[in-house]
Amino acid sequence: MVNSGPLTPGQVSFLLGFVPILVSWMYSELLEYRKYSSHSKVHSDSNLVELGNEVGKEEDRAVLLEGLPTSLSVKIHTPSVKSNLLRFVSMDESFLLENRATLRAMVEFGVILMYFYVCDRTELFAESTKNYNRDLFLFLYLLLIIVSAMTSFKKHQEKSAFTGKSILYLNRHQTEEWKGWMQVLFLMYHYFAATEIYNAIRVFIAAYVWMTGFGNFSYYYIKKDFSLARFVQMMWRLNFFVAFCCIVLNNEYMLYYICPMHTLFTLMLYGALGILNQHNDKPTVMVVKILACFFVVILIWEIPGVFDIIWSPFLFLLGYTDPAKPQLPRMHEWHFRSGLDRYIWIIGMLYAYFHPNVEKWMEKLEESEPKRRNTIKAGIVALSVIVGYLWYEYVYKLDKITYNKLHPYTSWIPITVYICLRNFTQQLRGCSLTLLAWLGKITLETYISQFHIWLRSSTPNGQPKWLLSLIPNYPMLNFMLATAIYILVSHRLFELTNSLKSVFIPTKDSDRLLHNFLAGVAIAVTLYLLAFILLLVPNA
């Protein structure tokens, strides 16, 4: 039973913003068609001249986006945000042609969001119940792994930034693959309601948060780039897509708890490394910073009452009411989700800090005599297996309520075991399954999209308890079709998010970034007020 709820000012404001962009894009495509139709009648020499003009326009457009000249020797005036808005409102033909690709990306993004709404909040498509079968679950997952191994196995030879050699310890290909195979299990857990692997899913989410600490620490520690543009790019990546989902689907931010959780830990890491960042190369400073992170986490999550004091002002943003559990406090979900993985991002920071030392040790190990090397590696594998087995027997096999109490303090154990087993030989470190790595790059989009175009909640803030049924009464065919569309849409959303980020977030012009931000806020407020007034008119 679909319960889309009353039309909200946010949904109306989205439509008010989408319609003029759609019209502008259609007009720009018409202008482009007319231009090329007329050019086709001109001699080829004239076409060469026009091609040169187009190259010039491309350079001007790059200047518009970045806010910087394409050449240091040439000063080109960059139009202001105000003039660009005026040109857009007046349907300036040259402006529409220059920004046709951007308009197309915005329209495609908007159409996808409307497809989300149609799938989840209308009766156009049916819904079906979840059904778990362990045999089918394992068959599908292992089939994917086998196909990935047969078709996308790849060896890598990149050099380490620390040692200059091809050690490849925790390299990017490996971590993307790691995210990919975990994400597939995470999604299948939701699709088939595989509750028996609940504890494993908790470990996977902890591993994602661990990577947040590991990846961001590595970047800031090595690149030392604490610029505003870099910070905004991170926030855009984590929250741009989910913000529009909240608006169009009338959902609260905490429904997609992965986004606020990663945003929080990214902000905490950015603050820890950004303060006095010129001293980050001093070991004593880093020790103090990491201890300070532990202290803050202990203060907020371990001392009763502090959590509520700290987060109560953000109730409007982090509060959540599940329609199936209205009796729970509004901050229950945030307290539960953020608390489960409150320490693991700091463990990720620690692993990133000691990453160069481990790589150098591994380099020496690889160059040592075979007998010593093999003995040490065998010892590492044996110890990892024993520790992993003990964790499995005495922690993992606990019921989920008891396990959740231990999870914040033990999740680093299976993560460390996996890292040791995945990296104990050069051959293992140097290969990856690129299909899984490709899936690992779009984990944010697949996580958010699953709620609305793979699964179905049918109500604002509802958990996705049903399956989207595109082919009723044919569960496997429906799974195939819905999954194909879902992965395709998720990949397009990944590309669109990055494309629009490059347009609206200049990397080297803080003034233009500020102007874009203020213009965005002004446009959003204007559209919202207009939508609010329009919704009041029928009641007048």
Coordinates of C-alpha atoms in Angstrom, one line a residue, residues 110-311:
G110 CA 16.4 15.3 -12.2
V111 CA 14.8 12.6 -14.4
I112 CA 16.5 9.9 -12.4
L113 CA 15.1 11.4 -9.2
M114 CA 11.6 11.4 -10.7
Y115 CA 12.1 7.8 -11.6
F116 CA 12.9 7.1 -7.9
Y117 CA 9.6 8.7 -7.0
V118 CA 7.6 6.8 -9.6
C119 CA 9.1 3.4 -8.5
D120 CA 8.7 4.0 -4.7
R121 CA 5.8 6.3 -4.3
T122 CA 3.2 5.4 -7.0
E123 CA 1.1 2.4 -7.9
L124 CA 2.7 2.2 -11.4
F125 CA 4.9 -0.7 -10.3
A126 CA 4.0 -3.5 -8.0
E127 CA 5.8 -4.7 -4.9
S128 CA 6.7 -8.2 -3.7
T129 CA 7.9 -9.8 -0.5
K130 CA 11.4 -10.7 0.4
N131 CA 12.3 -14.4 0.5
Y132 CA 15.6 -15.8 1.8
N133 CA 17.0 -19.0 0.6
R134 CA 20.6 -19.7 1.7
D135 CA 21.3 -22.0 -1.3
L136 CA 20.2 -19.3 -3.8
F137 CA 22.0 -16.5 -1.9
L138 CA 25.3 -18.3 -1.9
F139 CA 24.9 -19.5 -5.5
L140 CA 24.4 -15.9 -6.8
Y141 CA 27.2 -14.5 -4.8
L142 CA 29.7 -17.2 -5.7
L143 CA 28.7 -17.0 -9.3
L144 CA 29.5 -13.3 -9.3
I145 CA 32.9 -14.0 -7.7
I146 CA 33.7 -16.8 -10.3
V147 CA 32.7 -14.6 -13.2
S148 CA 34.7 -11.7 -11.8
A149 CA 37.8 -13.9 -11.4
M150 CA 37.4 -15.3 -15.0
T151 CA 36.8 -12.0 -16.7
S152 CA 38.3 -9.2 -14.7
F153 CA 41.4 -10.6 -13.0
K154 CA 44.2 -8.0 -13.3
K155 CA 47.8 -7.7 -12.1
H156 CA 49.1 -4.3 -11.1
Q157 CA 52.7 -2.9 -11.1
E158 CA 52.3 0.6 -9.6
K159 CA 55.2 1.9 -7.5
S160 CA 54.8 2.8 -3.9
A161 CA 54.9 6.5 -3.0
F162 CA 57.0 5.7 0.0
T163 CA 59.5 3.1 -1.1
G164 CA 59.5 3.6 -4.8
K165 CA 58.9 -0.2 -5.3
S166 CA 55.9 -2.3 -6.3
I167 CA 54.9 -3.4 -2.8
L168 CA 51.3 -2.5 -3.3
Y169 CA 50.3 -2.9 0.4
L170 CA 46.7 -1.8 0.7
N171 CA 46.8 -0.2 -2.7
R172 CA 43.8 1.6 -4.2
H173 CA 42.8 -1.3 -6.5
Q174 CA 42.7 -3.6 -3.5
T175 CA 40.6 -1.3 -1.3
E176 CA 38.1 -0.7 -4.2
E177 CA 37.8 -4.4 -4.7
W178 CA 37.3 -4.8 -0.9
K179 CA 34.5 -2.3 -1.0
G180 CA 33.0 -4.0 -4.0
W181 CA 32.6 -7.5 -2.6
M182 CA 31.4 -6.2 0.7
Q183 CA 28.8 -4.0 -1.0
V184 CA 27.4 -6.9 -3.0
L185 CA 26.9 -8.9 0.2
F186 CA 25.5 -5.8 1.9
L187 CA 22.9 -5.3 -0.9
M188 CA 22.0 -9.0 -1.1
Y189 CA 21.5 -9.0 2.6
H190 CA 18.8 -6.3 2.2
Y191 CA 17.3 -7.8 -1.0
F192 CA 16.9 -11.3 0.4
A193 CA 16.4 -10.4 4.1
A194 CA 19.4 -12.6 4.9
T195 CA 19.2 -11.8 8.7
E196 CA 21.6 -14.7 9.6
I197 CA 24.6 -12.6 8.3
Y198 CA 23.6 -9.5 10.3
N199 CA 26.9 -9.5 12.3
A200 CA 28.9 -9.8 9.1
I201 CA 27.1 -6.7 7.8
R202 CA 28.1 -4.8 10.9
V203 CA 31.7 -5.7 10.2
F204 CA 31.4 -4.6 6.6
I205 CA 30.0 -1.2 7.6
A206 CA 32.9 -0.9 10.1
A207 CA 35.3 -1.6 7.3
Y208 CA 33.8 1.2 5.2
V209 CA 34.3 3.6 8.1
W210 CA 37.8 2.2 8.6
M211 CA 38.5 3.2 5.0
T212 CA 37.2 6.7 5.7
G213 CA 39.8 7.1 8.4
F214 CA 42.5 5.3 6.4
G215 CA 41.9 7.1 3.0
N216 CA 41.3 10.6 4.3
F217 CA 44.3 10.5 6.7
S218 CA 46.5 9.2 3.9
Y219 CA 45.4 12.1 1.6
Y220 CA 45.8 14.9 4.2
Y221 CA 49.0 13.5 5.7
I222 CA 50.7 13.2 2.3
K223 CA 49.1 16.0 0.2
K224 CA 48.7 18.5 3.0
D225 CA 45.8 19.9 1.1
F226 CA 43.4 21.4 3.6
S227 CA 41.9 23.9 1.1
L228 CA 38.2 24.9 1.2
A229 CA 37.7 23.5 -2.3
R230 CA 38.9 20.1 -1.2
F231 CA 36.7 20.1 1.8
V232 CA 33.6 21.2 -0.2
Q233 CA 34.3 18.5 -2.7
M234 CA 34.2 15.8 0.0
M235 CA 31.0 17.2 1.4
W236 CA 29.5 17.3 -2.1
R237 CA 30.5 13.7 -2.8
L238 CA 28.9 12.5 0.5
N239 CA 25.7 14.6 0.5
F240 CA 24.8 16.1 -2.9
F241 CA 22.8 13.1 -4.1
V242 CA 21.3 12.2 -0.7
A243 CA 20.1 15.8 -0.2
F244 CA 18.0 15.6 -3.3
C245 CA 16.7 12.2 -2.4
C246 CA 15.5 13.7 0.9
I247 CA 13.8 16.5 -0.9
V248 CA 12.1 14.5 -3.7
L249 CA 11.2 11.5 -1.6
N250 CA 10.3 13.5 1.5
N251 CA 12.7 11.5 3.7
E252 CA 14.7 12.4 6.7
Y253 CA 18.5 12.5 6.4
M254 CA 19.0 9.7 8.9
L255 CA 17.1 7.2 6.7
Y256 CA 20.3 7.0 4.7
Y257 CA 22.4 6.7 7.9
I258 CA 25.7 5.9 6.0
C259 CA 25.8 9.4 4.7
P260 CA 25.6 11.4 8.0
M261 CA 27.9 8.8 9.7
H262 CA 30.7 9.1 7.1
T263 CA 30.2 12.9 7.0
L264 CA 30.7 13.1 10.8
F265 CA 33.8 11.0 10.9
T266 CA 35.2 12.8 7.9
L267 CA 34.6 16.1 9.6
M268 CA 36.2 14.9 12.8
L269 CA 39.3 13.7 10.9
Y270 CA 39.5 16.9 8.9
G271 CA 39.4 18.9 12.1
A272 CA 42.0 16.7 13.9
L273 CA 44.5 17.0 11.1
G274 CA 43.6 20.5 10.0
I275 CA 44.3 22.1 13.3
L276 CA 48.0 23.0 13.5
N277 CA 48.5 21.0 10.3
Q278 CA 52.0 22.5 9.8
H279 CA 53.1 20.3 12.6
N280 CA 51.6 17.0 11.4
D281 CA 55.1 15.7 10.5
K282 CA 56.1 15.7 14.2
P283 CA 55.3 12.3 15.8
T284 CA 54.5 13.8 19.2
V285 CA 51.9 16.1 17.6
M286 CA 50.3 13.1 15.8
V287 CA 50.2 11.1 19.1
V288 CA 48.4 14.0 20.8
K289 CA 45.9 14.4 17.9
I290 CA 45.1 10.7 17.8
L291 CA 44.7 10.5 21.6
A292 CA 42.5 13.6 21.4
C293 CA 40.3 11.8 18.9
F294 CA 39.9 8.9 21.3
F295 CA 39.1 11.3 24.2
V296 CA 36.4 13.1 22.2
V297 CA 34.8 9.8 21.2
I298 CA 34.9 8.5 24.8
L299 CA 33.5 11.8 26.1
I300 CA 30.5 11.8 23.7
W301 CA 29.6 8.1 23.5
E302 CA 30.8 6.6 26.7
I303 CA 29.7 9.1 29.3
P304 CA 25.9 9.1 29.8
G305 CA 24.1 12.3 29.0
V306 CA 26.9 13.9 27.0
F307 CA 25.6 12.6 23.6
D308 CA 22.2 14.2 24.1
I309 CA 23.8 17.5 25.1
I310 CA 26.1 17.6 22.1
W311 CA 23.6 16.4 19.4

